Tab-separated table of C-alpha atoms in Angstrom:
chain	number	residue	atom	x	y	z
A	1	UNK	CA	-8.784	5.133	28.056
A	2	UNK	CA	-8.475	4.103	24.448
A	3	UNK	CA	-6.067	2.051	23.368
A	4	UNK	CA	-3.865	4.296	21.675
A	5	UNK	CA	-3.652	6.619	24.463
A	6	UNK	CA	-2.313	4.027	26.660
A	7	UNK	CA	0.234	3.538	25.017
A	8	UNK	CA	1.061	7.001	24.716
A	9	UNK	CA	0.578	7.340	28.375
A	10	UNK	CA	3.547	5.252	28.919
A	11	UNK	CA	5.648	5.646	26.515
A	12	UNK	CA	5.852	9.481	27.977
A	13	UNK	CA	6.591	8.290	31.874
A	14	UNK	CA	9.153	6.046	30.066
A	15	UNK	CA	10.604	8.587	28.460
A	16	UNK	CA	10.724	10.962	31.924
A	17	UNK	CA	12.199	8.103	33.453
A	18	UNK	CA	13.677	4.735	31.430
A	19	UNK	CA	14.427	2.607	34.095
A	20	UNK	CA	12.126	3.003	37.847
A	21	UNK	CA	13.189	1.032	40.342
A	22	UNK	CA	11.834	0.253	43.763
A	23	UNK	CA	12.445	2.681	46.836
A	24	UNK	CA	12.527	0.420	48.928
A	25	UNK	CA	15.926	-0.304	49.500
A	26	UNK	CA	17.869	-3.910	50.572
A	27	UNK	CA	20.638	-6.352	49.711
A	28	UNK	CA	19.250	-9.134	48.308
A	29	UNK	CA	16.090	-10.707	47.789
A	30	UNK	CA	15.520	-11.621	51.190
A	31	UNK	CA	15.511	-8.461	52.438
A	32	UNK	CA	13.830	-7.454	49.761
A	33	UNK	CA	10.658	-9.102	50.624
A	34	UNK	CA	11.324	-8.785	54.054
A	35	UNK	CA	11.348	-4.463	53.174
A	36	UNK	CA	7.875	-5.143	50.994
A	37	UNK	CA	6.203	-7.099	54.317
A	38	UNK	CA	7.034	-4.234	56.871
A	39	UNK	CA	6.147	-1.663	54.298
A	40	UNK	CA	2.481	-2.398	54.200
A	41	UNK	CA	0.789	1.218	55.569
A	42	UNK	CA	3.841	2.605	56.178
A	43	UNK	CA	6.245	4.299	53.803
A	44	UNK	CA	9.246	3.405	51.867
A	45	UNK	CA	11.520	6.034	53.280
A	46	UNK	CA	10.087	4.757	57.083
A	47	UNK	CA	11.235	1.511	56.684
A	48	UNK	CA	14.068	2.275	54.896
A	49	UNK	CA	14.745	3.735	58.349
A	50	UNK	CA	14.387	1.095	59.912
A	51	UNK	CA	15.852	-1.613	57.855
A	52	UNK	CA	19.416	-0.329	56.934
A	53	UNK	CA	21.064	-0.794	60.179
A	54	UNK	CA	18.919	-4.471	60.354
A	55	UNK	CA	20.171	-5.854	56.985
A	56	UNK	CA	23.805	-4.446	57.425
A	57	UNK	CA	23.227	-7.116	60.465
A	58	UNK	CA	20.304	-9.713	58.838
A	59	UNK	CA	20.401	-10.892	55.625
A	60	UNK	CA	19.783	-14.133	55.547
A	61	UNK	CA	16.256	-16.020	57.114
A	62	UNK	CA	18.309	-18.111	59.319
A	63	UNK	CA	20.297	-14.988	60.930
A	64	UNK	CA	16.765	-13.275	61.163
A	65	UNK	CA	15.060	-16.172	63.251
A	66	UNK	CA	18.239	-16.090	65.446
A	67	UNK	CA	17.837	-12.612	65.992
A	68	UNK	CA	14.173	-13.309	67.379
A	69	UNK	CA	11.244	-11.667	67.525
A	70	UNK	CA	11.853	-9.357	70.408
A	71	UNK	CA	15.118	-8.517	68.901
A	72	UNK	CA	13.869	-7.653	65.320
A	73	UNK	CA	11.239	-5.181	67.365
A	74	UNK	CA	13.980	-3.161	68.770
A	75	UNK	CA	14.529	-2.679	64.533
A	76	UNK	CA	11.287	-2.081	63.285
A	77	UNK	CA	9.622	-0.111	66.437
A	78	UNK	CA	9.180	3.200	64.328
A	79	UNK	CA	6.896	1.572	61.710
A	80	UNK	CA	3.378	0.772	61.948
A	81	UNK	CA	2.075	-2.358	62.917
A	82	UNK	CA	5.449	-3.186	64.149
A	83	UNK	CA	4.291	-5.920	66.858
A	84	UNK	CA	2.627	-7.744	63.930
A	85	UNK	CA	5.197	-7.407	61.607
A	86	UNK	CA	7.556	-8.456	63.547
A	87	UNK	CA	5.728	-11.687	63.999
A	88	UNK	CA	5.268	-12.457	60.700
A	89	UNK	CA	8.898	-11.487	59.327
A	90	UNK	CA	10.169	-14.303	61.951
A	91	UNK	CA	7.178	-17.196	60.495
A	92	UNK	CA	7.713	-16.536	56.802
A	93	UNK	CA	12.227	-16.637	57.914
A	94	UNK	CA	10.914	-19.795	59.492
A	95	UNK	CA	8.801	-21.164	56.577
A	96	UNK	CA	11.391	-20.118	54.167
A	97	UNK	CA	14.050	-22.319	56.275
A	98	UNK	CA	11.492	-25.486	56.670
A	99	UNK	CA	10.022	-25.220	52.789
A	100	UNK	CA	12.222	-23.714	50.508
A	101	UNK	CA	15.745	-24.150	51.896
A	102	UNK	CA	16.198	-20.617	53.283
A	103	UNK	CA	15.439	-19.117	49.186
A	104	UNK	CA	12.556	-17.003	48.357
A	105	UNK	CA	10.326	-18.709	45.830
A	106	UNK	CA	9.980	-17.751	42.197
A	107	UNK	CA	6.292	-18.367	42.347
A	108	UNK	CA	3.587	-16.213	43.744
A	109	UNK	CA	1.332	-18.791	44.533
A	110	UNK	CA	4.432	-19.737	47.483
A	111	UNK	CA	5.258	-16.126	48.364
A	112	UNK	CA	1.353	-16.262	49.016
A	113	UNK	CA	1.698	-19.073	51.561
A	114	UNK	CA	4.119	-17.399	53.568
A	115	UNK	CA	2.958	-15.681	56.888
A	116	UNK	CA	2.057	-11.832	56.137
A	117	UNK	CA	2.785	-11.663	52.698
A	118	UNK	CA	-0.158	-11.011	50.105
A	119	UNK	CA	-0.968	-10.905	46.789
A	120	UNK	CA	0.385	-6.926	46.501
A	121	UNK	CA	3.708	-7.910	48.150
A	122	UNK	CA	4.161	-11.239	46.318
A	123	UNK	CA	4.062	-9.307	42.802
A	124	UNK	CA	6.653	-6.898	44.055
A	125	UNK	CA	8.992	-9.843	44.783
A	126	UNK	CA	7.976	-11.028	41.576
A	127	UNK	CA	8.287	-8.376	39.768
A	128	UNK	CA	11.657	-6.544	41.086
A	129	UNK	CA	13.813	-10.017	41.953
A	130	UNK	CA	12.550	-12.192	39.050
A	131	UNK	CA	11.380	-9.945	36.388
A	132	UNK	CA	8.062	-10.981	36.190
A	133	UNK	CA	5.348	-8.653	34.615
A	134	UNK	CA	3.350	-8.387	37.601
A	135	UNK	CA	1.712	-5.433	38.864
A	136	UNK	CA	1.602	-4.574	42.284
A	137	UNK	CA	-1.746	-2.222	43.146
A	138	UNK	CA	-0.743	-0.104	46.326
A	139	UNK	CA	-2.653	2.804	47.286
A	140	UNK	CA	-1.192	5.084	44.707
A	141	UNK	CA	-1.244	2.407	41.726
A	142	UNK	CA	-4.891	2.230	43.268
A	143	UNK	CA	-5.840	5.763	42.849
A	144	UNK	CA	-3.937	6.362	39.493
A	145	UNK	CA	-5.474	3.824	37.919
A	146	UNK	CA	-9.057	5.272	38.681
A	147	UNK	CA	-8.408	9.049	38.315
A	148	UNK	CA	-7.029	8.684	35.046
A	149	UNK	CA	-9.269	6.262	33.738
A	150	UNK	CA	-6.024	4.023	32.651
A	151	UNK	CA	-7.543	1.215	34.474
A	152	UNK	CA	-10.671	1.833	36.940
A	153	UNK	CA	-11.610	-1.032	39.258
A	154	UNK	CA	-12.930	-0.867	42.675
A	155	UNK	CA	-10.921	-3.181	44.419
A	156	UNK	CA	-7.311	-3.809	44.223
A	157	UNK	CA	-7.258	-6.999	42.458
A	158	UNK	CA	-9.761	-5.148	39.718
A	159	UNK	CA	-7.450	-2.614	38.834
A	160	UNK	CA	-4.829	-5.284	38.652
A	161	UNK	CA	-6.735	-7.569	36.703
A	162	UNK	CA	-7.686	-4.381	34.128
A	163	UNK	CA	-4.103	-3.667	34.492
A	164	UNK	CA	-3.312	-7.362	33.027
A	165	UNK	CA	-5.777	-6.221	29.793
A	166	UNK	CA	-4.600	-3.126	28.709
A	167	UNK	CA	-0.789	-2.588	29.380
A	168	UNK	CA	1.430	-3.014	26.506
A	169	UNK	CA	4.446	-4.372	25.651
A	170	UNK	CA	7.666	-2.549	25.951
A	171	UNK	CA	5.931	-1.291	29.569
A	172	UNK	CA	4.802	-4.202	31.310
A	173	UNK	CA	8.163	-5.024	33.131
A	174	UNK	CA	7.862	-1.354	35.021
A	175	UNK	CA	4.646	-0.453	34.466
A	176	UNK	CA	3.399	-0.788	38.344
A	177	UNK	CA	6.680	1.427	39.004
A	178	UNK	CA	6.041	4.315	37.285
A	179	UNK	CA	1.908	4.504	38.121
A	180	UNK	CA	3.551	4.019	41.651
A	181	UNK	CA	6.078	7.265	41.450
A	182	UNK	CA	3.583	9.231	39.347
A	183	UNK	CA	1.064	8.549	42.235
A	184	UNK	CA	3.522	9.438	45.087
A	185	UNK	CA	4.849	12.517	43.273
A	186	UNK	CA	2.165	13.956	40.768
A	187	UNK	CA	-0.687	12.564	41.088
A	188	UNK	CA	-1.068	12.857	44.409
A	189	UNK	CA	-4.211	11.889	46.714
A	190	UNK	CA	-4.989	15.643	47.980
A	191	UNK	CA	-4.278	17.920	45.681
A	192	UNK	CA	-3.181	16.181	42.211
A	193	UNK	CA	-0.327	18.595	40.372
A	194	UNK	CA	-1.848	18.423	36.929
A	195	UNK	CA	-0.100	21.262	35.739
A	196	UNK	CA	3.306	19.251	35.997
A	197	UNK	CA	1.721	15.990	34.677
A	198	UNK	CA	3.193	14.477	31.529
A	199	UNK	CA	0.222	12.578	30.853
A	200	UNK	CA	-2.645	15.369	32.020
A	201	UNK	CA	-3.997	15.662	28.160
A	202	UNK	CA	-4.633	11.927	28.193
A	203	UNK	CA	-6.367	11.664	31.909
A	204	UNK	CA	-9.711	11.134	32.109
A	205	UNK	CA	-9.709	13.548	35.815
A	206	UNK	CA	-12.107	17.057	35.188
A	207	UNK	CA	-11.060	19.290	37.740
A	208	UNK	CA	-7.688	19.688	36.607
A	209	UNK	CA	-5.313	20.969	39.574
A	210	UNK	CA	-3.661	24.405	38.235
A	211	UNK	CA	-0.259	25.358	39.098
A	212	UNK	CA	-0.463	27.644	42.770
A	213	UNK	CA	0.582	30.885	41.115
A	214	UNK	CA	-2.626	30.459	38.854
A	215	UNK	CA	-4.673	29.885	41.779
A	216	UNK	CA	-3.754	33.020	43.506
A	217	UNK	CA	-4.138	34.794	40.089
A	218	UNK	CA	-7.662	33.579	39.554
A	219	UNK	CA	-8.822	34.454	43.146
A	220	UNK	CA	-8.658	38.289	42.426
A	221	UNK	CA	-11.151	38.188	39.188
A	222	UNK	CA	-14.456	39.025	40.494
A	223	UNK	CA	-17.000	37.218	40.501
């Protein structure tokens, strides 16, 4: 995608929606990353779930190791992986109480460190309690950024690393949000709804998706 058209790209999905914000929901940045960790293959609204009654309870990494392993399961037992996650949640409450003096780390290099929590989730902590200009490839950023052409790469960290390149400023700060929404709600895996797409002059994806009413139409022209 040139260079131009990049920018126009997101100057539109600013314009449709100024300020993104997470879905993920929580009450500080705690449960924040805790939200990010259990959200891996499962979705926002899922763990949101999950999590409300746990943070109105846990908010803190010291009231999460008290509440224990077994007891965070009895939380988290609708969401995938929950066995694991569980797991993990109490070692990085743990490692957050014996490293860091129960905070979350500014740095993604020590959100790394920390037991289940990857590159992906560390720039969404970043990014959404610090303000960093990280981007956070998920499965939708993942796809966006290859059907469009905005920023191809066939691994994660290539399409974040492209990403880096071409982005401009005044989008950097959201950028990963709105590729994320526009994935979840437009641009979707299956069947891509090109006909509502603000951007669908700019993308670099042929077989454009048109509206369902046009699809019926076209099926009764002969052939």
């Amino acid at each position: 995608m040139k260079k131009a058209d990049v920018f126009e790209f997101f100057r539109r999905l600013a314009e449709a929606n100024p300020s993104p914000e997470t879905e993920l929901e929580s009450v500080n940045i705690y449960t924040l990353l805790v939200a990010v960790v259990l959200s891996a293959q499962a979705t926002d609204a899922g763990v949101n779930r999950a999590t409300r009654a746990l943070f109105a309870e846990v908010d803190t990494p010291e009231k999460m190791v008290a509440l224990g392993e077994e007891g965070l399961k009895q939380h988290i037992k609708t969401i995938g992986l929950f066995n694991t996650k569980a797991k993990n949640v109490i070692a990085l409450s743990q490692a957050l109480i014996e490293q860091h003096g129960g905070e979350v780390p500014a740095d993604r290099a020590a959100l790394e460190a920390l037991p289940g929590v990857g590159r992906k989730t560390a720039n969404v902590v970043m990014n959404v309690a610090f303000g960093a200009e990280t981007f956070a490839v998920d499965t939708h950023l993942f796809r966006v950024g290859n059907r469009t052409g905005l920023a191809p790469g066939k691994t994660p960290l290539a399409v974040e690393l492209r990403l880096e390149k071409v982005v401009p400023q005044p989008f950097r700060l959201h950028a990963h949000h709105w590729l994320i929404l526009h994935g979840r709600y437009v641009c979707k895996a299956r069947a891509p709804e090109c006909w509502r797409c603000p951007v669908v002059d700019l993308c670099r994806y042929k077989p454009k998706t048109l509206a369902p009413k046009a699809k019926r139409a076209d099926s009764t022209i002969p052939t």
